[in-house]
Amino acid sequence: MQDMDWSDLQVFLAIAQTGGLGRAGAALRVDATTVGRRLRRLEARVGANLFEQTREGQVLTDAGEALLLRVERMSRAAAEIGEGTQGRPAKVSGTLRISVAEGFGSWVLARHLPDFARAHPGLTVDLVANSGFLSMSKREADIAVMLSRPKAGPIIAGKLSDYALGLYASQTYLAAAGTPQRGADLLAGHSLIGYIPDLLYAPELRYLDEIHPGPTPRLRSSSINAQHQLIAGGAGIGVLPCFIGNADPSLSPVLPDKRIFRAFWMVTHKDTHQLARVQAGKDWIVAMIDRCRGLLLPRS
């Protein structure tokens, strides 16, 4: 980088953090034309396009992500020298996209996200919490919390925590239909709630047979939140993560000795896992998981 103008690299960093030439210019107090000119000069020296223009603004290319990692390191080092901040947490900005399972994202991550947002006011966080995961190999997300470790791809994965699941039903349903005392009782006239078999986005979601062989859900949904609403509404018995079932006072555990265990894995891309925003997100998720261990693995 010795042939590059540091001011051009600062312009590049501002565009990466704000996502637009105009916003970068406003942050640097220069006009967008100057920002664009400096970006073109830098791209000529690098020999590659650093951004792609999309409807949402400027999005980093692979070459841009690689350069951003180096420029962020330089920026942090300059800040430490100039301000004596060595050892303090670095300020992060830009957009951090986190892909998570719907239940974990809605019932655990989202409840703690405000603390992370307050700690990093310059960061925009996209929490993608739905039935399925974005592709880490294609870099559709910066961080993913998945139900299994990916078997291939340019990724880095580590186990976050085990978590427990169990059968739950509303007190209204149990008063009307009776409380099962053993797994075989689920086959005797009880209404079961579960996933749609051919729409499962992860094999780890196949768990009713672990309670007792043979039960077939009559009410099915691809959404764990919809299943929770069906169970809470008195429609039947279903499996929920304990961090959902135990959080709803209208629900009662059914066959509490029949617990199921799964695991959460945190996954990042090898090319971007060291970016400041990704490091900050990883550190927060690990710390949050430690605080929530009792919710994920409650005592029997």
JSON list of C-alpha atoms in Angstrom, two decimals, residues 186-295:
[
{"chain": "A", "resi": 186, "resn": "LEU", "atom": "CA", "xyz": [-49.32, -39.15, 22.13]},
{"chain": "A", "resi": 187, "resn": "LEU", "atom": "CA", "xyz": [-50.78, -41.64, 19.63]},
{"chain": "A", "resi": 188, "resn": "ALA", "atom": "CA", "xyz": [-54.04, -41.93, 21.55]},
{"chain": "A", "resi": 189, "resn": "GLY", "atom": "CA", "xyz": [-56.18, -39.11, 20.26]},
{"chain": "A", "resi": 190, "resn": "HIS", "atom": "CA", "xyz": [-53.91, -36.15, 20.93]},
{"chain": "A", "resi": 191, "resn": "SER", "atom": "CA", "xyz": [-53.53, -33.38, 18.38]},
{"chain": "A", "resi": 192, "resn": "LEU", "atom": "CA", "xyz": [-49.85, -32.85, 17.52]},
{"chain": "A", "resi": 193, "resn": "ILE", "atom": "CA", "xyz": [-48.19, -29.74, 16.07]},
{"chain": "A", "resi": 194, "resn": "GLY", "atom": "CA", "xyz": [-44.93, -29.74, 14.14]},
{"chain": "A", "resi": 195, "resn": "TYR", "atom": "CA", "xyz": [-42.99, -28.89, 11.00]},
{"chain": "A", "resi": 196, "resn": "ILE", "atom": "CA", "xyz": [-44.03, -29.62, 7.41]},
{"chain": "A", "resi": 197, "resn": "PRO", "atom": "CA", "xyz": [-41.77, -32.59, 6.54]},
{"chain": "A", "resi": 198, "resn": "ASP", "atom": "CA", "xyz": [-40.91, -31.61, 2.96]},
{"chain": "A", "resi": 199, "resn": "LEU", "atom": "CA", "xyz": [-40.22, -27.99, 3.92]},
{"chain": "A", "resi": 200, "resn": "LEU", "atom": "CA", "xyz": [-37.68, -28.64, 6.67]},
{"chain": "A", "resi": 201, "resn": "TYR", "atom": "CA", "xyz": [-34.68, -26.38, 6.11]},
{"chain": "A", "resi": 202, "resn": "ALA", "atom": "CA", "xyz": [-32.42, -28.45, 8.37]},
{"chain": "A", "resi": 203, "resn": "PRO", "atom": "CA", "xyz": [-32.48, -32.18, 9.24]},
{"chain": "A", "resi": 204, "resn": "GLU", "atom": "CA", "xyz": [-31.91, -31.26, 12.89]},
{"chain": "A", "resi": 205, "resn": "LEU", "atom": "CA", "xyz": [-35.58, -30.19, 13.01]},
{"chain": "A", "resi": 206, "resn": "ARG", "atom": "CA", "xyz": [-36.74, -33.83, 12.71]},
{"chain": "A", "resi": 207, "resn": "TYR", "atom": "CA", "xyz": [-37.27, -34.67, 16.35]},
{"chain": "A", "resi": 208, "resn": "LEU", "atom": "CA", "xyz": [-40.78, -35.95, 17.10]},
{"chain": "A", "resi": 209, "resn": "ASP", "atom": "CA", "xyz": [-39.62, -39.56, 16.65]},
{"chain": "A", "resi": 210, "resn": "GLU", "atom": "CA", "xyz": [-37.06, -38.93, 19.39]},
{"chain": "A", "resi": 211, "resn": "ILE", "atom": "CA", "xyz": [-39.99, -38.48, 21.79]},
{"chain": "A", "resi": 212, "resn": "HIS", "atom": "CA", "xyz": [-41.75, -41.66, 20.64]},
{"chain": "A", "resi": 213, "resn": "PRO", "atom": "CA", "xyz": [-41.79, -43.51, 17.28]},
{"chain": "A", "resi": 214, "resn": "GLY", "atom": "CA", "xyz": [-44.73, -42.83, 15.03]},
{"chain": "A", "resi": 215, "resn": "PRO", "atom": "CA", "xyz": [-46.41, -39.52, 16.02]},
{"chain": "A", "resi": 216, "resn": "THR", "atom": "CA", "xyz": [-47.63, -37.49, 13.04]},
{"chain": "A", "resi": 217, "resn": "PRO", "atom": "CA", "xyz": [-48.44, -33.78, 13.38]},
{"chain": "A", "resi": 218, "resn": "ARG", "atom": "CA", "xyz": [-51.94, -32.83, 12.26]},
{"chain": "A", "resi": 219, "resn": "LEU", "atom": "CA", "xyz": [-51.26, -29.09, 12.34]},
{"chain": "A", "resi": 220, "resn": "ARG", "atom": "CA", "xyz": [-48.01, -28.16, 10.61]},
{"chain": "A", "resi": 221, "resn": "SER", "atom": "CA", "xyz": [-46.04, -25.00, 9.89]},
{"chain": "A", "resi": 222, "resn": "SER", "atom": "CA", "xyz": [-42.60, -24.10, 8.56]},
{"chain": "A", "resi": 223, "resn": "SER", "atom": "CA", "xyz": [-42.43, -21.39, 11.27]},
{"chain": "A", "resi": 224, "resn": "ILE", "atom": "CA", "xyz": [-41.53, -22.17, 14.88]},
{"chain": "A", "resi": 225, "resn": "ASN", "atom": "CA", "xyz": [-43.23, -18.95, 15.96]},
{"chain": "A", "resi": 226, "resn": "ALA", "atom": "CA", "xyz": [-46.44, -20.07, 14.24]},
{"chain": "A", "resi": 227, "resn": "GLN", "atom": "CA", "xyz": [-46.15, -23.44, 15.97]},
{"chain": "A", "resi": 228, "resn": "HIS", "atom": "CA", "xyz": [-45.78, -21.65, 19.29]},
{"chain": "A", "resi": 229, "resn": "GLN", "atom": "CA", "xyz": [-48.94, -19.66, 18.62]},
{"chain": "A", "resi": 230, "resn": "LEU", "atom": "CA", "xyz": [-50.83, -22.84, 17.73]},
{"chain": "A", "resi": 231, "resn": "ILE", "atom": "CA", "xyz": [-49.68, -24.54, 20.93]},
{"chain": "A", "resi": 232, "resn": "ALA", "atom": "CA", "xyz": [-50.44, -21.47, 23.06]},
{"chain": "A", "resi": 233, "resn": "GLY", "atom": "CA", "xyz": [-53.87, -21.24, 21.42]},
{"chain": "A", "resi": 234, "resn": "GLY", "atom": "CA", "xyz": [-54.81, -24.70, 22.65]},
{"chain": "A", "resi": 235, "resn": "ALA", "atom": "CA", "xyz": [-54.57, -26.49, 19.31]},
{"chain": "A", "resi": 236, "resn": "GLY", "atom": "CA", "xyz": [-52.41, -29.34, 20.56]},
{"chain": "A", "resi": 237, "resn": "ILE", "atom": "CA", "xyz": [-49.03, -30.56, 21.79]},
{"chain": "A", "resi": 238, "resn": "GLY", "atom": "CA", "xyz": [-45.76, -29.70, 20.11]},
{"chain": "A", "resi": 239, "resn": "VAL", "atom": "CA", "xyz": [-42.00, -29.53, 20.51]},
{"chain": "A", "resi": 240, "resn": "LEU", "atom": "CA", "xyz": [-40.49, -26.13, 21.29]},
{"chain": "A", "resi": 241, "resn": "PRO", "atom": "CA", "xyz": [-37.04, -24.97, 22.30]},
{"chain": "A", "resi": 242, "resn": "CYS", "atom": "CA", "xyz": [-37.08, -24.53, 26.07]},
{"chain": "A", "resi": 243, "resn": "PHE", "atom": "CA", "xyz": [-36.14, -20.87, 25.63]},
{"chain": "A", "resi": 244, "resn": "ILE", "atom": "CA", "xyz": [-39.54, -20.43, 23.96]},
{"chain": "A", "resi": 245, "resn": "GLY", "atom": "CA", "xyz": [-41.69, -22.88, 25.92]},
{"chain": "A", "resi": 246, "resn": "ASN", "atom": "CA", "xyz": [-40.44, -21.84, 29.36]},
{"chain": "A", "resi": 247, "resn": "ALA", "atom": "CA", "xyz": [-40.84, -18.15, 28.52]},
{"chain": "A", "resi": 248, "resn": "ASP", "atom": "CA", "xyz": [-44.62, -18.53, 27.99]},
{"chain": "A", "resi": 249, "resn": "PRO", "atom": "CA", "xyz": [-46.46, -18.87, 31.34]},
{"chain": "A", "resi": 250, "resn": "SER", "atom": "CA", "xyz": [-49.55, -20.20, 29.58]},
{"chain": "A", "resi": 251, "resn": "LEU", "atom": "CA", "xyz": [-47.70, -23.37, 28.57]},
{"chain": "A", "resi": 252, "resn": "SER", "atom": "CA", "xyz": [-46.92, -26.47, 30.59]},
{"chain": "A", "resi": 253, "resn": "PRO", "atom": "CA", "xyz": [-44.20, -29.04, 29.90]},
{"chain": "A", "resi": 254, "resn": "VAL", "atom": "CA", "xyz": [-45.47, -32.42, 28.72]},
{"chain": "A", "resi": 255, "resn": "LEU", "atom": "CA", "xyz": [-43.40, -35.57, 29.43]},
{"chain": "A", "resi": 256, "resn": "PRO", "atom": "CA", "xyz": [-40.65, -33.40, 30.93]},
{"chain": "A", "resi": 257, "resn": "ASP", "atom": "CA", "xyz": [-38.22, -36.32, 31.08]},
{"chain": "A", "resi": 258, "resn": "LYS", "atom": "CA", "xyz": [-38.33, -36.56, 27.26]},
{"chain": "A", "resi": 259, "resn": "ARG", "atom": "CA", "xyz": [-35.87, -33.79, 26.39]},
{"chain": "A", "resi": 260, "resn": "ILE", "atom": "CA", "xyz": [-34.17, -33.30, 23.03]},
{"chain": "A", "resi": 261, "resn": "PHE", "atom": "CA", "xyz": [-30.79, -31.65, 22.56]},
{"chain": "A", "resi": 262, "resn": "ARG", "atom": "CA", "xyz": [-29.39, -29.74, 19.62]},
{"chain": "A", "resi": 263, "resn": "ALA", "atom": "CA", "xyz": [-26.55, -27.26, 19.14]},
{"chain": "A", "resi": 264, "resn": "PHE", "atom": "CA", "xyz": [-25.95, -23.78, 17.75]},
{"chain": "A", "resi": 265, "resn": "TRP", "atom": "CA", "xyz": [-22.87, -23.14, 15.60]},
{"chain": "A", "resi": 266, "resn": "MET", "atom": "CA", "xyz": [-21.44, -19.72, 14.71]},
{"chain": "A", "resi": 267, "resn": "VAL", "atom": "CA", "xyz": [-20.18, -19.48, 11.14]},
{"chain": "A", "resi": 268, "resn": "THR", "atom": "CA", "xyz": [-18.23, -16.73, 9.37]},
{"chain": "A", "resi": 269, "resn": "HIS", "atom": "CA", "xyz": [-16.47, -16.46, 6.01]},
{"chain": "A", "resi": 270, "resn": "LYS", "atom": "CA", "xyz": [-12.69, -16.89, 5.88]},
{"chain": "A", "resi": 271, "resn": "ASP", "atom": "CA", "xyz": [-12.29, -13.69, 3.85]},
{"chain": "A", "resi": 272, "resn": "THR", "atom": "CA", "xyz": [-14.23, -11.41, 6.20]},
{"chain": "A", "resi": 273, "resn": "HIS", "atom": "CA", "xyz": [-14.08, -12.93, 9.70]},
{"chain": "A", "resi": 274, "resn": "GLN", "atom": "CA", "xyz": [-11.39, -10.46, 10.79]},
{"chain": "A", "resi": 275, "resn": "LEU", "atom": "CA", "xyz": [-13.26, -7.32, 9.74]},
{"chain": "A", "resi": 276, "resn": "ALA", "atom": "CA", "xyz": [-13.89, -5.03, 12.71]},
{"chain": "A", "resi": 277, "resn": "ARG", "atom": "CA", "xyz": [-17.68, -5.21, 12.44]},
{"chain": "A", "resi": 278, "resn": "VAL", "atom": "CA", "xyz": [-17.62, -9.01, 12.21]},
{"chain": "A", "resi": 279, "resn": "GLN", "atom": "CA", "xyz": [-15.25, -9.35, 15.16]},
{"chain": "A", "resi": 280, "resn": "ALA", "atom": "CA", "xyz": [-17.50, -7.09, 17.24]},
{"chain": "A", "resi": 281, "resn": "GLY", "atom": "CA", "xyz": [-20.55, -9.15, 16.32]},
{"chain": "A", "resi": 282, "resn": "LYS", "atom": "CA", "xyz": [-18.84, -12.44, 17.13]},
{"chain": "A", "resi": 283, "resn": "ASP", "atom": "CA", "xyz": [-17.62, -11.19, 20.51]},
{"chain": "A", "resi": 284, "resn": "TRP", "atom": "CA", "xyz": [-21.11, -9.97, 21.39]},
{"chain": "A", "resi": 285, "resn": "ILE", "atom": "CA", "xyz": [-22.81, -13.22, 20.40]},
{"chain": "A", "resi": 286, "resn": "VAL", "atom": "CA", "xyz": [-20.36, -15.32, 22.43]},
{"chain": "A", "resi": 287, "resn": "ALA", "atom": "CA", "xyz": [-20.83, -13.09, 25.50]},
{"chain": "A", "resi": 288, "resn": "MET", "atom": "CA", "xyz": [-24.61, -13.12, 25.07]},
{"chain": "A", "resi": 289, "resn": "ILE", "atom": "CA", "xyz": [-24.68, -16.92, 24.80]},
{"chain": "A", "resi": 290, "resn": "ASP", "atom": "CA", "xyz": [-22.72, -17.17, 28.07]},
{"chain": "A", "resi": 291, "resn": "ARG", "atom": "CA", "xyz": [-25.31, -14.98, 29.79]},
{"chain": "A", "resi": 292, "resn": "CYS", "atom": "CA", "xyz": [-28.21, -16.99, 28.36]},
{"chain": "A", "resi": 293, "resn": "ARG", "atom": "CA", "xyz": [-26.86, -20.47, 29.10]},
{"chain": "A", "resi": 294, "resn": "GLY", "atom": "CA", "xyz": [-29.57, -21.08, 31.68]},
{"chain": "A", "resi": 295, "resn": "LEU", "atom": "CA", "xyz": [-32.28, -20.29, 29.10]}
]
